[in-house]
Amino acid sequence: MGKKKPLVIVTRKLPDVVETRMRELFDARLNEDDRPMSQADLVAALQTADVLVPTITDRIDAAVIAQAGPDLRLIANFGTGVDHIDVEAASARNITVTNTLGVLTEDTADMTMALMLAVPRRLVEGAKVAASGSWPGWSPTWMLGNRIAGKRLGIIGMGRIGQAVARRAKAFGMSIHYHNRRRLSATVEDGLEATYWESLDQMLARMDVVSVHCPRTPATYHLLSARRLKLMRAGAYLVNTARGEIVDEATLIKLIESGAIAGAGLDVFEHEPAINPKLRKLADAGKVVLLPHMGSATLEGRIDMGEKVIVNIRNFMDGHRPPDRVLPTAV
Ligand SMILES: O=CC(=O)O
């Protein structure tokens, strides 16, 4: 008889291949209808599972963790951001937290570029006209947007995704600037031809496009505060594929409404899945392009994320340090 398989509770539906593998390896309780769990369901899961596999749609705060059962040893998050998990409270109860670092870098960077192009090049407005059947025909002065080649891009948070965006934006002819807690090595910086700004304020005041790529931690909540957003240039665009709460959304809306900021491409929102009706109005006016948090939504990416979750669980269960352990000091 082999070892007893760990009871792994997965809170949302995952790609079939991932679920099949999980069934083979674990005593897996899957969520076949993909109904989001209530807080009560979540607590019940934490009370019985050896391993919980949550996603960003689950709020695992200190109060929830306090009710975890004695068998719960690992929270193997399906996703990179762990701002919905109180990692410190988990650690205090000797519960390990892992994420899926690295596998959604390229997809998120691609979607960032899509938004970076979509807003100034009026992609959604144009697509609507073409689909409506009411295109009046080509004209030299119609549907004019703004060029991104030659413009200054300011990247906030130069980790894996920030650097992947920098590589792409460089190929699009933009000049790359960044603000990060730590400066990159000279080799990496030179490779990206990136300019480091120790002062976020100074960088914001000079950029044509600002793109957010830092994690959501207590230190980055409203990092783009009202004061900082007001430093942005009048023709500038903001792109956010990180987390909504990093940006003071109400102020961003006001600044776009007044023309103080030209527009924004947003994949994440401060109160998602609710989207501020004023943002929807700005989308109708072609000032913003809104996406429903799909930066990492590729089939390949989701399968890679599932594989990462499995590797983390297996390593942990075999008594090894899981590769994507999130330390409380990192959040
Ligand atoms: O937003 C998605 C993630 O953090 O994985």
CSV table of C-alpha atoms and ligand atoms in Angstrom, one decimal:
chain,number,residue,atom,x,y,z
A,1,MET,CA,0.0,0.0,0.0
A,2,GLY,CA,1.3,3.4,-1.0
A,3,LYS,CA,1.1,6.5,1.1
A,4,LYS,CA,-2.3,8.0,1.7
A,5,LYS,CA,-2.9,10.6,-1.0
A,6,PRO,CA,-3.3,14.2,0.3
A,7,LEU,CA,-6.8,15.7,0.2
A,8,VAL,CA,-6.5,18.6,-2.2
A,9,ILE,CA,-9.5,21.0,-2.5
A,10,VAL,CA,-9.5,23.2,-5.6
A,11,THR,CA,-11.8,26.2,-5.4
A,12,ARG,CA,-12.4,26.8,-9.1
A,13,LYS,CA,-12.6,24.8,-12.3
A,14,LEU,CA,-9.2,24.3,-13.9
A,15,PRO,CA,-8.3,23.1,-17.4
A,16,ASP,CA,-9.2,19.4,-18.0
A,17,VAL,CA,-5.6,18.2,-18.3
A,18,VAL,CA,-4.7,19.8,-15.0
A,19,GLU,CA,-7.8,18.3,-13.3
A,20,THR,CA,-7.1,14.8,-14.7
A,21,ARG,CA,-3.5,14.9,-13.4
A,22,MET,CA,-4.7,16.1,-10.0
A,23,ARG,CA,-7.1,13.2,-9.8
A,24,GLU,CA,-4.3,10.8,-10.6
A,25,LEU,CA,-1.9,12.2,-8.0
A,26,PHE,CA,-4.1,13.4,-5.2
A,27,ASP,CA,-7.4,12.8,-3.4
A,28,ALA,CA,-8.7,15.8,-5.4
A,29,ARG,CA,-12.0,17.6,-4.7
A,30,LEU,CA,-12.6,19.6,-7.8
A,31,ASN,CA,-15.2,22.3,-8.6
A,32,GLU,CA,-16.7,21.0,-11.8
A,33,ASP,CA,-19.4,23.6,-12.1
A,34,ASP,CA,-17.0,26.4,-11.3
A,35,ARG,CA,-19.4,28.0,-8.8
A,36,PRO,CA,-17.3,30.5,-6.7
A,37,MET,CA,-17.1,29.3,-3.1
A,38,SER,CA,-18.8,31.3,-0.4
A,39,GLN,CA,-16.8,32.3,2.6
A,40,ALA,CA,-18.5,29.5,4.5
A,41,ASP,CA,-17.6,26.9,1.8
A,42,LEU,CA,-14.0,28.2,2.0
A,43,VAL,CA,-13.8,27.7,5.7
A,44,ALA,CA,-15.3,24.2,5.4
A,45,ALA,CA,-12.6,23.4,2.8
A,46,LEU,CA,-9.9,24.7,5.0
A,47,GLN,CA,-11.2,22.6,7.9
A,48,THR,CA,-10.9,19.4,5.9
A,49,ALA,CA,-8.2,19.7,3.4
A,50,ASP,CA,-4.5,18.9,3.6
A,51,VAL,CA,-3.9,21.3,0.7
A,52,LEU,CA,-6.1,24.2,-0.6
A,53,VAL,CA,-5.7,25.4,-4.2
A,54,PRO,CA,-7.4,28.8,-4.3
A,55,THR,CA,-7.5,31.6,-6.8
A,56,ILE,CA,-7.7,35.3,-6.8
A,57,THR,CA,-11.5,35.1,-6.4
A,58,ASP,CA,-11.1,33.6,-2.9
A,59,ARG,CA,-10.6,35.9,0.1
A,60,ILE,CA,-8.4,34.0,2.5
A,61,ASP,CA,-7.9,36.6,5.3
A,62,ALA,CA,-6.7,36.1,8.9
A,63,ALA,CA,-10.2,35.3,10.1
A,64,VAL,CA,-10.6,32.5,7.6
A,65,ILE,CA,-7.1,31.2,8.3
A,66,ALA,CA,-7.9,31.2,12.0
A,67,GLN,CA,-10.5,28.5,11.3
A,68,ALA,CA,-8.3,26.2,9.3
A,69,GLY,CA,-8.2,22.6,10.4
A,70,PRO,CA,-5.2,20.8,11.8
A,71,ASP,CA,-4.4,19.0,8.6
A,72,LEU,CA,-4.1,22.1,6.4
A,73,ARG,CA,-0.4,22.5,5.7
A,74,LEU,CA,-0.3,24.1,2.3
A,75,ILE,CA,-2.2,26.8,0.4
A,76,ALA,CA,-1.0,26.3,-3.2
A,77,ASN,CA,-2.4,29.4,-5.0
A,78,PHE,CA,-3.4,29.1,-8.7
A,79,GLY,CA,-2.0,32.5,-9.7
A,80,THR,CA,1.0,34.7,-9.0
A,81,GLY,CA,-0.5,37.6,-7.0
A,82,VAL,CA,-1.2,36.5,-3.4
A,83,ASP,CA,-2.8,39.7,-2.2
A,84,HIS,CA,-6.0,37.8,-1.5
A,85,ILE,CA,-4.2,35.6,1.0
A,86,ASP,CA,-2.9,36.7,4.4
A,87,VAL,CA,0.5,35.1,4.0
A,88,GLU,CA,1.6,36.3,7.5
A,89,ALA,CA,-1.4,34.8,9.2
A,90,ALA,CA,-0.8,31.5,7.3
A,91,SER,CA,2.9,31.5,8.2
A,92,ALA,CA,2.0,32.1,11.9
A,93,ARG,CA,0.0,28.9,11.8
A,94,ASN,CA,2.8,27.1,10.0
A,95,ILE,CA,0.8,26.9,6.8
A,96,THR,CA,3.0,27.3,3.7
A,97,VAL,CA,1.8,29.4,0.8
A,98,THR,CA,3.0,29.0,-2.8
A,99,ASN,CA,2.2,30.7,-6.1
A,100,THR,CA,2.8,30.1,-9.8
A,101,LEU,CA,5.7,32.5,-10.4
A,102,GLY,CA,7.0,33.0,-13.9
A,103,VAL,CA,4.5,31.2,-16.1
A,104,LEU,CA,2.2,34.1,-16.8
A,105,THR,CA,5.0,36.6,-17.5
A,106,GLU,CA,4.8,36.6,-21.3
A,107,ASP,CA,1.0,36.5,-21.6
A,108,THR,CA,0.6,39.4,-19.2
A,109,ALA,CA,3.3,41.4,-21.0
A,110,ASP,CA,1.5,40.7,-24.3
A,111,MET,CA,-1.8,41.9,-23.0
A,112,THR,CA,0.0,45.0,-21.6
A,113,MET,CA,1.2,45.8,-25.1
A,114,ALA,CA,-2.3,45.2,-26.5
A,115,LEU,CA,-3.7,47.8,-24.1
A,116,MET,CA,-0.7,50.1,-24.7
A,117,LEU,CA,-1.6,50.1,-28.4
A,118,ALA,CA,-5.4,49.9,-28.1
A,119,VAL,CA,-5.9,53.2,-26.3
A,120,PRO,CA,-3.8,55.6,-28.4
A,121,ARG,CA,-4.5,53.8,-31.6
A,122,ARG,CA,-8.3,53.7,-30.9
A,123,LEU,CA,-8.5,50.0,-31.6
A,124,VAL,CA,-11.8,49.4,-29.9
A,125,GLU,CA,-13.5,52.5,-31.4
A,126,GLY,CA,-12.3,51.5,-34.9
A,127,ALA,CA,-13.4,47.9,-34.5
A,128,LYS,CA,-16.8,49.0,-33.4
A,129,VAL,CA,-17.2,51.2,-36.5
A,130,ALA,CA,-16.1,48.3,-38.8
A,131,ALA,CA,-18.4,45.9,-37.2
A,132,SER,CA,-21.4,48.3,-37.2
A,133,GLY,CA,-21.5,48.4,-41.0
A,134,SER,CA,-21.5,52.2,-40.9
A,135,TRP,CA,-17.9,52.9,-42.0
A,136,PRO,CA,-18.0,56.0,-44.2
A,137,GLY,CA,-14.7,55.1,-45.9
A,138,TRP,CA,-11.1,56.0,-45.5
A,139,SER,CA,-10.3,59.7,-44.8
A,140,PRO,CA,-6.9,61.4,-44.1
A,141,THR,CA,-8.2,63.0,-41.0
A,142,TRP,CA,-10.5,60.4,-39.5
A,143,MET,CA,-9.8,58.1,-36.5
A,144,LEU,CA,-6.5,59.7,-35.8
A,145,GLY,CA,-4.7,58.3,-32.7
A,146,ASN,CA,-1.3,58.9,-31.4
A,147,ARG,CA,2.0,57.2,-32.3
A,148,ILE,CA,3.7,55.1,-29.6
A,149,ALA,CA,7.1,54.8,-31.3
A,150,GLY,CA,9.5,57.4,-29.9
A,151,LYS,CA,7.5,57.8,-26.8
A,152,ARG,CA,8.8,57.4,-23.2
A,153,LEU,CA,7.4,54.4,-21.3
A,154,GLY,CA,7.7,54.5,-17.5
A,155,ILE,CA,7.5,51.0,-16.0
A,156,ILE,CA,6.6,50.8,-12.3
A,157,GLY,CA,7.9,47.5,-10.9
A,158,MET,CA,10.7,46.0,-13.0
A,159,GLY,CA,10.3,42.3,-12.1
A,160,ARG,CA,9.7,39.5,-14.6
A,161,ILE,CA,6.6,41.1,-16.2
A,162,GLY,CA,8.0,44.6,-16.1
A,163,GLN,CA,11.1,43.4,-18.0
A,164,ALA,CA,9.1,41.4,-20.5
A,165,VAL,CA,7.1,44.6,-21.2
A,166,ALA,CA,10.3,46.5,-21.5
A,167,ARG,CA,11.6,44.1,-24.2
A,168,ARG,CA,8.5,44.4,-26.2
A,169,ALA,CA,8.1,48.1,-25.9
A,170,LYS,CA,11.8,48.6,-27.0
A,171,ALA,CA,10.9,46.6,-30.1
A,172,PHE,CA,8.0,49.0,-30.7
A,173,GLY,CA,10.5,51.9,-30.6
A,174,MET,CA,9.7,53.3,-27.2
A,175,SER,CA,12.4,54.5,-24.8
A,176,ILE,CA,12.3,52.5,-21.6
A,177,HIS,CA,12.3,54.1,-18.1
A,178,TYR,CA,11.6,52.3,-14.8
A,179,HIS,CA,11.1,52.7,-11.1
A,180,ASN,CA,11.8,49.8,-8.8
A,181,ARG,CA,12.7,49.2,-5.2
A,182,ARG,CA,16.0,47.8,-6.3
A,183,ARG,CA,17.9,49.0,-9.4
A,184,LEU,CA,18.6,46.3,-12.0
A,185,SER,CA,22.1,45.1,-12.6
A,186,ALA,CA,24.0,47.2,-15.1
A,187,THR,CA,24.0,44.2,-17.5
A,188,VAL,CA,20.2,43.8,-17.5
A,189,GLU,CA,19.7,47.6,-17.6
A,190,ASP,CA,22.0,47.9,-20.6
A,191,GLY,CA,20.3,45.0,-22.4
A,192,LEU,CA,17.0,46.8,-22.1
A,193,GLU,CA,18.5,50.2,-22.6
A,194,ALA,CA,16.5,51.2,-19.6
A,195,THR,CA,16.8,54.3,-17.5
A,196,TYR,CA,16.4,54.0,-13.8
A,197,TRP,CA,14.5,56.6,-11.8
A,198,GLU,CA,15.0,56.4,-8.1
A,199,SER,CA,12.2,59.0,-7.7
A,200,LEU,CA,8.8,57.7,-8.9
A,201,ASP,CA,7.5,61.3,-8.8
A,202,GLN,CA,10.1,62.5,-11.1
A,203,MET,CA,9.6,59.7,-13.5
A,204,LEU,CA,5.8,60.1,-13.6
A,205,ALA,CA,6.1,63.8,-14.5
A,206,ARG,CA,8.1,62.9,-17.7
A,207,MET,CA,6.5,59.8,-19.2
A,208,ASP,CA,4.1,59.5,-22.2
A,209,VAL,CA,2.9,56.1,-21.1
A,210,VAL,CA,3.0,54.7,-17.5
A,211,SER,CA,2.6,50.9,-17.0
A,212,VAL,CA,2.1,49.3,-13.6
A,213,HIS,CA,3.8,45.9,-12.9
A,214,CYS,CA,4.4,45.8,-9.1
A,215,PRO,CA,2.7,43.4,-6.8
A,216,ARG,CA,-0.2,44.5,-4.6
A,217,THR,CA,1.2,44.7,-1.1
A,218,PRO,CA,0.4,47.0,1.8
A,219,ALA,CA,3.3,49.2,0.5
A,220,THR,CA,1.8,49.5,-3.0
A,221,TYR,CA,-1.8,50.3,-2.1
A,222,HIS,CA,-2.6,53.5,-3.9
A,223,LEU,CA,1.1,53.9,-4.9
A,224,LEU,CA,-0.4,55.9,-7.7
A,225,SER,CA,-2.1,58.2,-5.3
A,226,ALA,CA,-4.1,61.4,-6.2
A,227,ARG,CA,-1.0,63.4,-5.7
A,228,ARG,CA,1.1,61.2,-7.9
A,229,LEU,CA,-1.5,60.8,-10.7
A,230,LYS,CA,-1.6,64.6,-10.9
A,231,LEU,CA,2.1,64.6,-11.7
A,232,MET,CA,1.4,62.8,-15.0
A,233,ARG,CA,1.7,64.7,-18.3
A,234,ALA,CA,-1.4,65.9,-20.0
A,235,GLY,CA,-1.0,63.7,-23.0
A,236,ALA,CA,0.0,60.6,-21.0
A,237,TYR,CA,-1.7,57.2,-20.9
A,238,LEU,CA,-1.8,54.8,-17.9
A,239,VAL,CA,-1.8,51.0,-18.4
A,240,ASN,CA,-2.6,48.7,-15.5
A,241,THR,CA,-2.4,44.9,-15.8
A,242,ALA,CA,-1.2,44.4,-12.2
A,243,ARG,CA,-3.8,45.1,-9.5
A,244,GLY,CA,-6.6,47.8,-9.3
A,245,GLU,CA,-5.8,48.8,-5.8
A,246,ILE,CA,-2.4,50.1,-6.8
A,247,VAL,CA,-4.1,53.1,-8.5
A,248,ASP,CA,-6.4,55.6,-6.9
A,249,GLU,CA,-9.1,54.8,-9.4
A,250,ALA,CA,-11.5,57.6,-8.4
A,251,THR,CA,-8.8,60.2,-9.1
A,252,LEU,CA,-7.7,58.5,-12.3
A,253,ILE,CA,-11.3,58.8,-13.5
A,254,LYS,CA,-11.5,62.5,-12.7
A,255,LEU,CA,-8.2,63.3,-14.4
A,256,ILE,CA,-9.3,61.5,-17.6
A,257,GLU,CA,-12.7,63.2,-17.5
A,258,SER,CA,-11.0,66.6,-17.3
A,259,GLY,CA,-8.4,65.8,-19.9
A,260,ALA,CA,-5.5,66.0,-17.4
A,261,ILE,CA,-4.6,62.5,-18.4
A,262,ALA,CA,-5.3,61.3,-22.0
A,263,GLY,CA,-6.6,57.9,-21.3
A,264,ALA,CA,-6.0,54.5,-19.8
A,265,GLY,CA,-5.9,50.8,-20.6
A,266,LEU,CA,-7.1,48.8,-17.6
A,267,ASP,CA,-7.2,45.0,-17.1
A,268,VAL,CA,-7.8,45.3,-13.3
A,269,PHE,CA,-10.0,47.4,-11.1
A,270,GLU,CA,-10.1,48.6,-7.6
A,271,HIS,CA,-13.4,46.8,-6.8
A,272,GLU,CA,-13.4,44.1,-9.4
A,273,PRO,CA,-15.5,42.4,-10.6
A,274,ALA,CA,-17.5,45.6,-10.2
A,275,ILE,CA,-16.4,48.3,-12.7
A,276,ASN,CA,-17.0,51.9,-11.9
A,277,PRO,CA,-19.9,53.1,-14.2
A,278,LYS,CA,-17.8,56.2,-14.9
A,279,LEU,CA,-15.1,54.1,-16.4
A,280,ARG,CA,-17.7,52.4,-18.6
A,281,LYS,CA,-18.8,55.8,-19.7
A,282,LEU,CA,-15.2,56.8,-20.5
A,283,ALA,CA,-14.9,53.5,-22.5
A,284,ASP,CA,-17.9,54.6,-24.6
A,285,ALA,CA,-16.2,57.9,-25.2
A,286,GLY,CA,-13.0,56.0,-26.4
A,287,LYS,CA,-10.9,57.4,-23.5
A,288,VAL,CA,-10.2,54.1,-21.9
A,289,VAL,CA,-10.1,50.4,-22.9
A,290,LEU,CA,-11.3,48.0,-20.2
A,291,LEU,CA,-10.6,44.3,-20.1
A,292,PRO,CA,-12.1,41.9,-17.5
A,293,HIS,CA,-8.8,40.8,-15.8
A,294,MET,CA,-7.6,38.6,-18.6
A,295,GLY,CA,-3.9,39.4,-18.7
A,296,SER,CA,-2.8,35.8,-18.0
A,297,ALA,CA,-5.8,34.2,-19.7
A,298,THR,CA,-4.3,31.9,-22.2
A,299,LEU,CA,-5.0,28.1,-22.3
A,300,GLU,CA,-1.2,27.5,-22.4
A,301,GLY,CA,-0.7,29.8,-19.4
A,302,ARG,CA,-3.5,28.2,-17.4
A,303,ILE,CA,-2.1,24.7,-18.0
A,304,ASP,CA,1.4,25.9,-17.0
A,305,MET,CA,-0.1,27.4,-13.9
A,306,GLY,CA,-1.8,24.1,-13.1
A,307,GLU,CA,1.5,22.2,-13.5
A,308,LYS,CA,3.2,24.7,-11.2
A,309,VAL,CA,0.6,24.1,-8.6
A,310,ILE,CA,1.1,20.3,-8.9
A,311,VAL,CA,4.9,20.6,-8.6
A,312,ASN,CA,4.5,22.8,-5.5
A,313,ILE,CA,2.1,20.3,-3.9
A,314,ARG,CA,4.3,17.2,-4.8
A,315,ASN,CA,7.5,18.8,-3.5
A,316,PHE,CA,5.8,19.9,-0.3
A,317,MET,CA,4.3,16.5,0.3
A,318,ASP,CA,7.6,14.8,-0.3
A,319,GLY,CA,9.1,16.9,2.4
A,320,HIS,CA,11.0,19.3,0.1
A,321,ARG,CA,10.8,23.0,-0.1
A,322,PRO,CA,8.3,23.9,-2.8
A,323,PRO,CA,9.8,25.9,-5.6
A,324,ASP,CA,7.4,28.8,-5.5
A,325,ARG,CA,7.1,29.4,-1.7
A,326,VAL,CA,5.9,32.9,-0.9
A,327,LEU,CA,7.6,34.2,2.3
A,328,PRO,CA,5.6,36.6,4.5
A,329,THR,CA,8.6,39.1,4.2
A,330,ALA,CA,8.0,39.2,0.4
A,331,VAL,CA,4.5,40.6,0.7
B,1,LIG,O1,-3.8,38.1,-11.8
B,1,LIG,C1,-3.4,37.0,-11.9
B,1,LIG,C2,-2.4,36.5,-11.1
B,1,LIG,O2,-1.9,37.1,-10.1
B,1,LIG,O3,-2.0,35.3,-11.3
